[in-house]
Coordinates of C-alpha atoms in Angstrom, one line a residue:
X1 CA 22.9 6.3 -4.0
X2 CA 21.8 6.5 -8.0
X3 CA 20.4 9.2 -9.1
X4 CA 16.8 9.4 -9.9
X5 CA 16.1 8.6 -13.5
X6 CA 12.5 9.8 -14.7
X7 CA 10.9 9.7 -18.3
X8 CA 8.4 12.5 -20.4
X9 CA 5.8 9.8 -19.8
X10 CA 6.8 8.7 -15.8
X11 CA 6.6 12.3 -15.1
X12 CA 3.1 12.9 -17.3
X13 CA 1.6 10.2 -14.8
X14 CA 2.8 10.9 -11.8
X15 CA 1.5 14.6 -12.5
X16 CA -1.8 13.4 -13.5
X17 CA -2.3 11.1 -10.5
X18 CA -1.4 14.0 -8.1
X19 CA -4.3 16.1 -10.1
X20 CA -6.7 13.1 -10.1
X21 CA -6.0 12.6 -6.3
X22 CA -7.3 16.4 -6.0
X23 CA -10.9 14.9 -7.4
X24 CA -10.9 11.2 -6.1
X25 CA -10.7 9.5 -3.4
X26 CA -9.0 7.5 -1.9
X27 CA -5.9 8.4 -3.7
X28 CA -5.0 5.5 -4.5
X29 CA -7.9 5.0 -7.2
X30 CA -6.4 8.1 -8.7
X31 CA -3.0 6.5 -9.1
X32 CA -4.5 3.7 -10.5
X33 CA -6.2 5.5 -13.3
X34 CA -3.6 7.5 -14.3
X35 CA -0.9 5.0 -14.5
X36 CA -3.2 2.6 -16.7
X37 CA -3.5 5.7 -19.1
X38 CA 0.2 5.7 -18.9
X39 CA 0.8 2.0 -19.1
X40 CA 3.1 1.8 -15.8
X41 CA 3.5 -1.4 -14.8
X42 CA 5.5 -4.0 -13.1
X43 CA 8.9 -2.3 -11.7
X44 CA 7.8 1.5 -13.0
X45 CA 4.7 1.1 -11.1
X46 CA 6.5 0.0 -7.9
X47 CA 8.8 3.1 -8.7
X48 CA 6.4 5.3 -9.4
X49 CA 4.0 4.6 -6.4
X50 CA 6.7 5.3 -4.0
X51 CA 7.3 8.8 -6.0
X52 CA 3.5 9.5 -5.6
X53 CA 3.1 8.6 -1.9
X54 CA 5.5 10.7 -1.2
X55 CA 4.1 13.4 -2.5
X56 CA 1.3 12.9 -0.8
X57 CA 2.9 12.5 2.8
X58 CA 4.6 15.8 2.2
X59 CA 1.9 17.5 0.6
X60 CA 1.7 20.6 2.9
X61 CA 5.4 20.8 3.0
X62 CA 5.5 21.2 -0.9
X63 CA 2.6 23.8 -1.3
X64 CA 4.8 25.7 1.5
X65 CA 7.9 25.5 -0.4
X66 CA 5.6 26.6 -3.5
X67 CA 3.7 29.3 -1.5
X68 CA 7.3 30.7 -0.8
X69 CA 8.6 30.6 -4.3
X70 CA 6.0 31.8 -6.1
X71 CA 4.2 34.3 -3.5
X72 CA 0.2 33.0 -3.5
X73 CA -1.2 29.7 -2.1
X74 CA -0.7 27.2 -4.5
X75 CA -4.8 26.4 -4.0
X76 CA -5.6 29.3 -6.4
X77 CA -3.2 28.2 -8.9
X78 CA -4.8 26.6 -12.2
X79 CA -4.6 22.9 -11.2
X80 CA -2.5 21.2 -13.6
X81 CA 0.2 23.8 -12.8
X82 CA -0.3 23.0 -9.3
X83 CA 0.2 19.1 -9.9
X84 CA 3.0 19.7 -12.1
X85 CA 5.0 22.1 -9.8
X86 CA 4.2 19.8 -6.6
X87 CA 5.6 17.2 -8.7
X88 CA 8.6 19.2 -10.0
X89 CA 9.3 20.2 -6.2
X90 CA 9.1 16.3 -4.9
X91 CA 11.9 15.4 -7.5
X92 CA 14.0 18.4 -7.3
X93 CA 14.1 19.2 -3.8
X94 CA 13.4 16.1 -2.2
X95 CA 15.4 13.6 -4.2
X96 CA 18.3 13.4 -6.5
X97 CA 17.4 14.1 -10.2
X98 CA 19.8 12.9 -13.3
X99 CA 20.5 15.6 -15.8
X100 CA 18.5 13.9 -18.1
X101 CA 15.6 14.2 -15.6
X102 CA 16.2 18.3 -14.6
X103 CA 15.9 18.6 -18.6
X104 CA 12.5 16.4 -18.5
X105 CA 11.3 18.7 -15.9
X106 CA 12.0 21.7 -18.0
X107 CA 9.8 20.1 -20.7
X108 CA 7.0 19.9 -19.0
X109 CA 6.4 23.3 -19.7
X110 CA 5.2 22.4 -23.0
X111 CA 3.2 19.5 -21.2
X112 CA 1.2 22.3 -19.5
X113 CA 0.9 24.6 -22.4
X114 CA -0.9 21.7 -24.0
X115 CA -3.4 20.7 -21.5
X116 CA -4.3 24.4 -20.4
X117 CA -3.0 27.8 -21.7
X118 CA 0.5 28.5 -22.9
X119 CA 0.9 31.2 -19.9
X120 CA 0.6 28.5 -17.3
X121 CA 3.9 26.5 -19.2
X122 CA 5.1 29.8 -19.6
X123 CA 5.1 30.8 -15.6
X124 CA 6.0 27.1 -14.5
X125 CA 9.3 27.9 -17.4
X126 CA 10.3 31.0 -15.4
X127 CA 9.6 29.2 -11.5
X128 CA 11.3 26.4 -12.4
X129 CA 15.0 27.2 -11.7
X130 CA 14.1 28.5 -8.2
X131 CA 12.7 24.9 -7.6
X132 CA 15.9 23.6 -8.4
X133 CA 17.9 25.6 -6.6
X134 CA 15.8 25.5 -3.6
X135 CA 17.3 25.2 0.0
X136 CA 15.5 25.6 3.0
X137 CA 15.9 27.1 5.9
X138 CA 15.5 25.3 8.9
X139 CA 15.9 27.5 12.2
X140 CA 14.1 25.8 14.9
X141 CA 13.0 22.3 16.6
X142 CA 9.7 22.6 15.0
X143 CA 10.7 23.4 11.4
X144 CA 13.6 20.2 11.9
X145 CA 11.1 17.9 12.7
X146 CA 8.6 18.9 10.1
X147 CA 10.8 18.1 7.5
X148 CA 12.2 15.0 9.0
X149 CA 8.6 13.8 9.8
X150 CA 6.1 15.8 7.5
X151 CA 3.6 17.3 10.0
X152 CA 2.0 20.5 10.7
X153 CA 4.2 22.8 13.4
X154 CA 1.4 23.4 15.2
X155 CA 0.6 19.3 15.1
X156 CA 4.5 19.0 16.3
X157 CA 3.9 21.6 19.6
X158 CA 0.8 20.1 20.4
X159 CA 2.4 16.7 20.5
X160 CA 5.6 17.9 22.0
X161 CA 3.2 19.6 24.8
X162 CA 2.1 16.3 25.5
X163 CA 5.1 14.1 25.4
X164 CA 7.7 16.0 25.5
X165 CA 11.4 14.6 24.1
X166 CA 8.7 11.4 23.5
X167 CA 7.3 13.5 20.6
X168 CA 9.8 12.6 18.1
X169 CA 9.3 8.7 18.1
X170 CA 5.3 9.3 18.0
X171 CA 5.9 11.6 14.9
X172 CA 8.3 8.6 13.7
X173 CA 5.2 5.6 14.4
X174 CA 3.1 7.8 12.5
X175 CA 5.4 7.7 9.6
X176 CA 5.5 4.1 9.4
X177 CA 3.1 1.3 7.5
X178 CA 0.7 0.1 10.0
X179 CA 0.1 -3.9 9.3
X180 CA -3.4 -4.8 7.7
X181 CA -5.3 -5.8 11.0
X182 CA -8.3 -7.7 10.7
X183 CA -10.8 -9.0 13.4
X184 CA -12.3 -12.8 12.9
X185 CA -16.3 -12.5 13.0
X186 CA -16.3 -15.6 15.7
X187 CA -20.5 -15.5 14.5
X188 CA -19.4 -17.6 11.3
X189 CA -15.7 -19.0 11.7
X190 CA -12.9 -19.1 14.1
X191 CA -9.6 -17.6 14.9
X192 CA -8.2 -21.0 14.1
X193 CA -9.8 -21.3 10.7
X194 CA -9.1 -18.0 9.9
X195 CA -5.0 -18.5 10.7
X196 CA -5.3 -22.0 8.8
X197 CA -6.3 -20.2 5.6
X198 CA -4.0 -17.0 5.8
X199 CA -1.3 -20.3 6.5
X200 CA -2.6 -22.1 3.1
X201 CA -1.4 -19.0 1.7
X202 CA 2.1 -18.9 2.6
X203 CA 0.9 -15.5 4.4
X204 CA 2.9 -14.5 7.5
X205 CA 0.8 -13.0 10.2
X206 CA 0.6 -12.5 14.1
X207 CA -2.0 -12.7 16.8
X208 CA -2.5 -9.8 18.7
X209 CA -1.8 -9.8 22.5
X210 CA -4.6 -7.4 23.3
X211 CA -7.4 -8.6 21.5
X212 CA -7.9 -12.5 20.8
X213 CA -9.5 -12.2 17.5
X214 CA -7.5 -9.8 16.0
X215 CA -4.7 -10.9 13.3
X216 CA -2.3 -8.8 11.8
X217 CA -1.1 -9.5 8.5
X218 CA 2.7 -9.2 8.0
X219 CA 3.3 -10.0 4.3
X220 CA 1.4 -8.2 1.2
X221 CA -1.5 -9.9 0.5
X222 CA -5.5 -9.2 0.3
X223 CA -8.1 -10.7 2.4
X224 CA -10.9 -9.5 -0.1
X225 CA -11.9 -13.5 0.6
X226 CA -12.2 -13.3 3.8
X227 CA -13.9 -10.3 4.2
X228 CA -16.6 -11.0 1.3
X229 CA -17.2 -14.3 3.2
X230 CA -18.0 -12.6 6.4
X231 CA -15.1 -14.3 8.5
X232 CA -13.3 -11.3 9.1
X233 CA -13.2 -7.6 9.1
X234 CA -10.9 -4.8 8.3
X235 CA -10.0 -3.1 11.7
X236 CA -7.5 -1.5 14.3
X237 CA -6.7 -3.7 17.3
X238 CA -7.5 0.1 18.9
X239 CA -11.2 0.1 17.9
X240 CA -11.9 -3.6 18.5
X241 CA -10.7 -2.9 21.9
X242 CA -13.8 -0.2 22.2
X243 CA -16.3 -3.1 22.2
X244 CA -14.6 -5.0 24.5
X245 CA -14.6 -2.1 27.3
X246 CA -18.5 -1.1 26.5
X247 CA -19.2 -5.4 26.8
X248 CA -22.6 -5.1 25.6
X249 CA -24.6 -8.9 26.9
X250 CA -26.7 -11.2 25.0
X251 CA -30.6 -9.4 25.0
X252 CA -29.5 -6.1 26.1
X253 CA -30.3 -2.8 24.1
X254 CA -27.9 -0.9 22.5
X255 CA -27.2 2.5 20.8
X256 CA -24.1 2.8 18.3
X257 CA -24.5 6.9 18.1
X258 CA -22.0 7.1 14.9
X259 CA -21.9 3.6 13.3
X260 CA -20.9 3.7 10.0
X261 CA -18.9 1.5 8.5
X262 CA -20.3 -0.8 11.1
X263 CA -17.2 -2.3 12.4
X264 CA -17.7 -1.8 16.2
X265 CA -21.5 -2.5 15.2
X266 CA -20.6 -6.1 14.3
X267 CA -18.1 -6.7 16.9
X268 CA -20.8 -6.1 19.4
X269 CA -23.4 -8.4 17.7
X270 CA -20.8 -11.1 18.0
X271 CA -20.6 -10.3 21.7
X272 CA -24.4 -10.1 22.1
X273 CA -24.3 -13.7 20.3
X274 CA -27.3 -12.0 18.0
X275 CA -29.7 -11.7 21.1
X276 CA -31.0 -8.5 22.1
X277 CA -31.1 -5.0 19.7
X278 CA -28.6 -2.8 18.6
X279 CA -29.6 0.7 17.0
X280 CA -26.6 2.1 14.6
X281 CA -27.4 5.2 13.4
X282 CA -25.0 7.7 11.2
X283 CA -25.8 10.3 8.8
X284 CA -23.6 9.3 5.5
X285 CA -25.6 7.7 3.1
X286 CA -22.5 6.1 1.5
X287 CA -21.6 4.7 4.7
X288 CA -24.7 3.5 6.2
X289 CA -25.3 1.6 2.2
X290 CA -21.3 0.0 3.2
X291 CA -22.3 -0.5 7.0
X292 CA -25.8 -2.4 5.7
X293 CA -23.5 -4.7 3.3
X294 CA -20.9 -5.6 6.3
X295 CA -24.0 -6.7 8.9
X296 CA -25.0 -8.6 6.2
X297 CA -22.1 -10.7 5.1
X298 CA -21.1 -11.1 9.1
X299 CA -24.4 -12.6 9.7
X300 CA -25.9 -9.9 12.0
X301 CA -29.4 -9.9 13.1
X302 CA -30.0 -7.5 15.3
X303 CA -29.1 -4.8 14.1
X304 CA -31.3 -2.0 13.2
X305 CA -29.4 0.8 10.8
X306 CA -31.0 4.2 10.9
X307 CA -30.3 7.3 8.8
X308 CA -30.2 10.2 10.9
X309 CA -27.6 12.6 13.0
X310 CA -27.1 10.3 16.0
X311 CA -28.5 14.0 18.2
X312 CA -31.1 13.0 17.1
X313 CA -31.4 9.9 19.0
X314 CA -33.2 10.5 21.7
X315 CA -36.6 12.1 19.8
X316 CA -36.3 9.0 17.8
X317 CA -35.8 6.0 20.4
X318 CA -37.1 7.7 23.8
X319 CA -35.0 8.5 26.7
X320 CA -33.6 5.8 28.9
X321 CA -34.2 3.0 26.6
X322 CA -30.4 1.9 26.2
X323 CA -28.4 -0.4 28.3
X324 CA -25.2 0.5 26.4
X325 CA -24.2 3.1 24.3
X326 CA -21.1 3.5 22.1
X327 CA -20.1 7.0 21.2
X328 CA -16.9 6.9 18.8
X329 CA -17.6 10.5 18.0
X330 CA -16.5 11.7 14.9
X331 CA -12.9 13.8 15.4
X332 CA -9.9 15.1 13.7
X333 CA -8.8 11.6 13.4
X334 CA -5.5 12.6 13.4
X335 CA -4.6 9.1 15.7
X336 CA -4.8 7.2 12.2
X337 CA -2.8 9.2 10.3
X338 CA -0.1 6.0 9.7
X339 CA -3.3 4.6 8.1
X340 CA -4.2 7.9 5.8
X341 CA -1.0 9.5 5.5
X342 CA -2.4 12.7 3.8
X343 CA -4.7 13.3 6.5
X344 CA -1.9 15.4 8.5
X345 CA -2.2 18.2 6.0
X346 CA -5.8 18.3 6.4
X347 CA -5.7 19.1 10.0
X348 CA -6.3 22.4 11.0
X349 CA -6.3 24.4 14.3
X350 CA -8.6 26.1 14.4
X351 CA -11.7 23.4 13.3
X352 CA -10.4 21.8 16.4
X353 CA -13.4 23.4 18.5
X354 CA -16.2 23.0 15.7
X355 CA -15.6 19.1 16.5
X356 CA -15.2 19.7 19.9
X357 CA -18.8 21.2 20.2
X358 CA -20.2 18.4 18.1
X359 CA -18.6 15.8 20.3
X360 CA -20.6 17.7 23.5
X361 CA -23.6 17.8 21.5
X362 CA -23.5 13.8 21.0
X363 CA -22.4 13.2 24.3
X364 CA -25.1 14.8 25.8
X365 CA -27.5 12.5 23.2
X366 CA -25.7 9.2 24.6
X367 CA -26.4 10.2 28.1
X368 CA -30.3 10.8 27.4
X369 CA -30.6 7.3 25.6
X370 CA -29.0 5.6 29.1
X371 CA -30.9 4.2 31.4
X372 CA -30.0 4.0 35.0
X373 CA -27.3 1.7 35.8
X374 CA -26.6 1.7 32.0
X375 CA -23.2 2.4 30.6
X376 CA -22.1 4.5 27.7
X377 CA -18.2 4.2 26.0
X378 CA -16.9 7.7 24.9
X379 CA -13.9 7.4 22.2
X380 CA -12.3 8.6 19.6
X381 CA -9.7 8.1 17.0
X382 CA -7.4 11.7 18.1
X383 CA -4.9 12.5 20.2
X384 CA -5.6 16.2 20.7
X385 CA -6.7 16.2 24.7
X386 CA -9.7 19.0 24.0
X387 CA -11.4 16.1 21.9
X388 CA -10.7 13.8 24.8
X389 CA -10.3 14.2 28.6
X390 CA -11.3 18.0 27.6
X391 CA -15.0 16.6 26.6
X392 CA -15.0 14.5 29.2
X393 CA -14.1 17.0 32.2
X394 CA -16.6 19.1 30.2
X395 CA -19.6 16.4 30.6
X396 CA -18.9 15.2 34.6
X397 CA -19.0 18.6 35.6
X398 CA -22.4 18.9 34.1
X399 CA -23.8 15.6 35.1
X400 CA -24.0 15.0 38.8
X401 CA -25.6 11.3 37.5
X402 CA -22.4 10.3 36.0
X403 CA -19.3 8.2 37.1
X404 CA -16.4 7.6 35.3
X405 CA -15.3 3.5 35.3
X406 CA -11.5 3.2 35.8
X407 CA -9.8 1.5 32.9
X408 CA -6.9 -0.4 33.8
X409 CA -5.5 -1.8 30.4
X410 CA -5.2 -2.9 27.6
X411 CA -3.3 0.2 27.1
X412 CA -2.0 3.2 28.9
X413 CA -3.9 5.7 31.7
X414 CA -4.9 9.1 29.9
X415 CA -4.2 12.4 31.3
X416 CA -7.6 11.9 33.5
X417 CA -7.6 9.2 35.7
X418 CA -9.4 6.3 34.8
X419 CA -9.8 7.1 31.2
X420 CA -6.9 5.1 28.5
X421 CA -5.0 6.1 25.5
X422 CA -3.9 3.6 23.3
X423 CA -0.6 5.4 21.3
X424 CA 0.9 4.6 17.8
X425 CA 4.8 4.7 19.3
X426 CA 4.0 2.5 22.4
X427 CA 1.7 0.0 21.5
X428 CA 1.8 -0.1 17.4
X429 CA -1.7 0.8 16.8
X430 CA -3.3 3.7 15.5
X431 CA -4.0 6.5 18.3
X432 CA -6.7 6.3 20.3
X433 CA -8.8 8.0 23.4
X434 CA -11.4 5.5 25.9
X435 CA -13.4 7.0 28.8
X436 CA -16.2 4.8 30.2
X437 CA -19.4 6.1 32.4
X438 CA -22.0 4.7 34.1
X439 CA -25.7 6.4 34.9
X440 CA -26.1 6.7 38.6
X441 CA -29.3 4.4 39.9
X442 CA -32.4 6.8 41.1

């Protein structure tokens, strides 16, 4: 295999993308800034994206390797002699640098001096042979798989808790490129037309087996146009199944507790066929402006969007006012991580139970808004079982009122019966957790 070849200026924008990615998100508007200072384009851009996603997948891995050589966190470091060493570590440690590039990285030390004091070029002069000599030491099952797959150790015992030797090809799924998935609003087009134009243009693309109206896109392309046009929307085969379980029907009322960006919103519109009232609340501003936009170009009606922390539902609406309601609470997320690839050094252990007592808290919201006989879908996008069947046991041990639906499929039976876990190695979606409930008649 060549060695890797890297300019002055390739490494100048790769360092300034992984410091703009610090301040803007998604990342990927960072790298795009950065490069056009830097004029990458055509093949050096291809190259030098694959360099910068990399660094982001390995991200904690790097500021450990850091942490080690240098003794602090590399969070209190001055910022561009944090980018420029989590670069310098990516390229020496992790690939194969020419001579010509092990001397560029030693010039970046002048880099630094320039863009903030001389003592950081100075210190990043002295650290650098260590980086290049660097070899790690890898003493355990846990350490092995966190450099062959990039997660947390403690994300790597939880998962091989739950699955056992199974583990490794879940941490592998997560590592790979999840399709672009979209789902065909059938309120304005159909899964036909939708196929005939992605056909038009030469685009290469499968129907998924689970859920009619979901495509997946195979080949690189954009479906800006069919999105802007309201024909389809960006989404997981996994979420779109949500809907489908909760089956809101035309003139019921309905409560989507944590809406935003309106996906499962609009997918249950479409089911309703625009007849009856859905209530989406969430608390982003940002979101609820992007949610508004999507109900919009999808042609939905009746749909009211409302500001506000979905616990506080209940004061707003009245209690027992809802035929449905959908709770995808808000979670670690950690199910989507092929889909956000720096979200796995984000994750911490111990937030786990700040979630987990907002998930009770909304859970206990849903059930007030439910009227008798009415059902409510509990789900969320992680695979941690305290955010899941954990909640769950939680509520049905308070709620002599409430019964748990069995789910039989699309995917596979969580670890309490009748809920369903829809998992990134065995079904090639992003991760995700389904209980259903029903309020007991008087």
């Amino acid at each position: 295999m060549p060695k890797l070849k890297l300019s002055d200026r390739q490494l100048y924008a790769l360092i300034e993308a992984v410091k703009l990615g610090e301040e803007i998100k998604p990342s990927q508007s960072a790298k795009r800034k950065a490069f056009a200072k830097y004029r990458i384009d055509g093949w050096e851009n291809s190259k030098l994206t694959g360099i910068f996603y990399s660094i982001q997948r390995r991200l904690g891995l790097i500021d450990e390797i850091i942490e080690e050589l240098v003794g602090v966190s590399p969070l209190i470091l001055d910022p561009w002699l944090r980018a420029t060493m989590r670069v310098a570590v990516e390229v020496a440690v992790f690939r194969d640098p020419s001579e010509k590039t092990r001397q560029h990285l030693k010039g970046l030390a002048q880099f630094l001096s320039k863009r903030t004091h001389p003592y950081a070029g100075y210190y990043y002069y002295d650290i650098l042979p260590r980086i290049l000599e660097y070899m790690p030491v890898i003493d355990s099952e846990e350490k092995r798989l966190k450099w062959d797959y990039l997660f947390p150790e403690w994300f790597i015992r939880r998962m091989k808790g739950l699955l056992g030797d199974e583990a490794e090809g879940l941490l592998k799924a997560l590592n790979e490129t999840l399709p672009t998935s979209i789902r065909v609003n059938l309120l304005k087009t159909t899964v036909e037309d939708v196929e005939g134009y992605l056909g038009r243009k030469n685009v290469r693309f499968e129907r998924s087996e689970r859920v009619a109206t979901v495509i997946r896109i195979l080949d690189p392309f954009n479906p800006e146009w069919l999105f802007n046009k309201g024909w389809a929307i960006a989404q997981e085969e996994a979420a779109a199944v949500a809907s489908l379980l909760l089956a809101p029907e035309p003139g019921e009322t309905v409560v989507d507790l944590a809406a935003a960006p309106g996906g499962k919103t609009a997918h249950m519109a479409e089911l309703m066929k625009n007849e009856g009232k859905i209530y989406a609340f969430d608390v982003d501003g940002a979101r609820i402006k992007r949610m508004r936009e999507v109900l919009k170009r999808t042609d939905v009606e009746i749909a009211e969007t409302i500001r506000a922390d979905g616990r506080k539902a209940p004061d707003m609406l009245g209690e027992g006012i809802a035929d449905r309601v959908m709770l995808d609470a808000p979670c670690t997320s950690d199910g989507t991580i092929a889909k956000n690839p720096e979200l796995r050094w984000r994750l911490r252990e111990k937030n786990i139970q700040k979630v987990v007592a907002l998930q009770r808290e909304l859970i206990e919201s849903a059930w007030r808004l439910l009227r008798p006989g009415g059902r409510m879908l509990y789900s969320t996008c992680s695979m941690l079982p305290e955010e899941n069947e954990g909640v769950v046991k939680w509520f049905l041990g308070r709620h002599d009122d409430a019964e748990l639906v069995p789910l039989n499929g699309p995917y596979d039976e969580g670890f309490l019966p009748g809920t369903m876990r829809a998992w990134s190695h065995r079904h090639g979606t992003i991760g995700f957790f389904y209980a259903l409930m029903e309020k007991k008649g008087d």
